[in-house]
């Protein structure tokens, strides 16, 4: 119980502190923070729109949060989730378009596989580069994000765009590839709200990631590599293999964003669809203390903010939805500098708050 | 392909490379002192927004006329410095994870300009247009000379002064530097703050040099290209300059071609592939396929004094 309370304490303090700093900024631009926050958080609680859209926005964030988490647990910083989800979403649409006439039983699993495999393969590239050449995954994943965006934009523009369409997006996927919206079986939830079964898949993935990391041998080896690489290697674990496996699993989770986006929401690949999901995933994982359960709560918080941002834009005088991004940045800053709070209450000298890192594996 | 290499292309290469050179050289100071700088993007955004806003204020509210872009430039520098200070305190004083704090700064700076411009200019993320004659000089010759002097100066500081020697030693072997009586955190503070100043100026050049206003997310990844150039340039000033020129050239080509580059054989190279060049080259170099690019040894490791 004591550890749980401690685990909850710092994220809570970080969020409150971020809201205080954000409130000061809102005051500075001449608005009332209480009103702004009421719009920002309150609008997410209405039924069915507020809750429906919040859960819809939470879906990709749970996937990206889990993706970043798996990386962190192996001592890797996957900052390339954004690129992985783009590649995966495009691959999902590609299968959905090319095999549009097949039956749902065949097509939907194939589209799922496309999303998962494409994400995993794209993420495995920096994994292999690190395992084989020791080059830093942070730099490589950043570079691969830009390459991914250019690559899918090229394929969309040259091969899959409907001629004459002014928007950079692919043609529609076959109807057999659509996955059901939750509105079709939850009474009172209209089907226009794009919340779909990918949300249930996201919750399932939280359970699966927990079981994988804490109940399987592979998961144990990944965590061992993350917490103490030299001890893990001494114990006979191949660090190089764990790096590639962890990156691939991380990318597979990132790729599932494509399922929500393409099969459950827009039914096509839309260039630039991601509202910084990959980067918000970093915030989600960190605020969720790198635990699947924490990821759900953190994803819900950021999804509430994202939904509320639209209302702030519409109803508040000086505050724009940019406040969401600002709050997010401050939250991560506070979570990262945890020792700042310890120092504030005068308990300790700042200690290095390093995430475990696998470095220089080839030396 | 022949008409690609025109005088105007060279001029636009220099113009486009300028913000990259400034940010990359800033990153050089920070990374050579052992602090990773993925926050260059955020610092450039801070510089770009502040420079445009300050120039506008100086021009319309204070009537400073031709002097206003220089006040704006100073504003950009101070903004970069301010963001770098937050970053430095978080990474050095409170020993936060450098990559995480850097990502936080980048996310924060995606929001702040929009937040402030919504309040000050009632716009959705851009500043008002500035008059054409109240911008920073754009003559490629003037810029080229300034950049060359700057690179020479930085080379000199880094390799020929005690400060440069200490800065590099702190990035390579902080324990040894500490034992020799050098203050690791002081040097790292100066490295990160210099990076903030230069990235801020680089951002300022984007908004009040290359264009005449700030627009939402106007850096569009240039902070990361600068980081790529720094790695491609193997953390050395002259090579970094050359890398920035190369990346500026690819950008100039992709702008000039507006679609696709025609090869003599009649085939097209889509602009998306030209845009990829800097990133692909960086990955290749980092993997050691063309020469090796070795980062400073203590890069990314907070220094914990032995007790």
Tab-separated table of C-alpha atoms in Angstrom, chain A residues 14 23 27 30 72 79 108 122 182 243 250 252-253 258 290:
chain	number	residue	atom	x	y	z
A	14	UNK	CA	3.420	16.913	-11.134
A	23	UNK	CA	-3.133	28.781	-14.367
A	27	UNK	CA	-3.971	34.772	-15.597
A	30	UNK	CA	-6.071	38.003	-18.824
A	72	UNK	CA	11.686	2.299	-21.352
A	79	UNK	CA	10.951	8.541	-29.629
A	108	UNK	CA	-9.941	-7.642	-40.733
A	122	UNK	CA	9.828	-0.052	-38.771
A	182	UNK	CA	-19.147	0.916	-29.860
A	243	UNK	CA	16.969	-4.576	-27.822
A	250	UNK	CA	7.086	-1.334	-28.943
A	252	UNK	CA	3.795	-3.276	-32.852
A	253	UNK	CA	1.908	-1.434	-30.108
A	258	UNK	CA	-3.540	2.422	-37.332
A	290	UNK	CA	5.819	3.053	-16.857
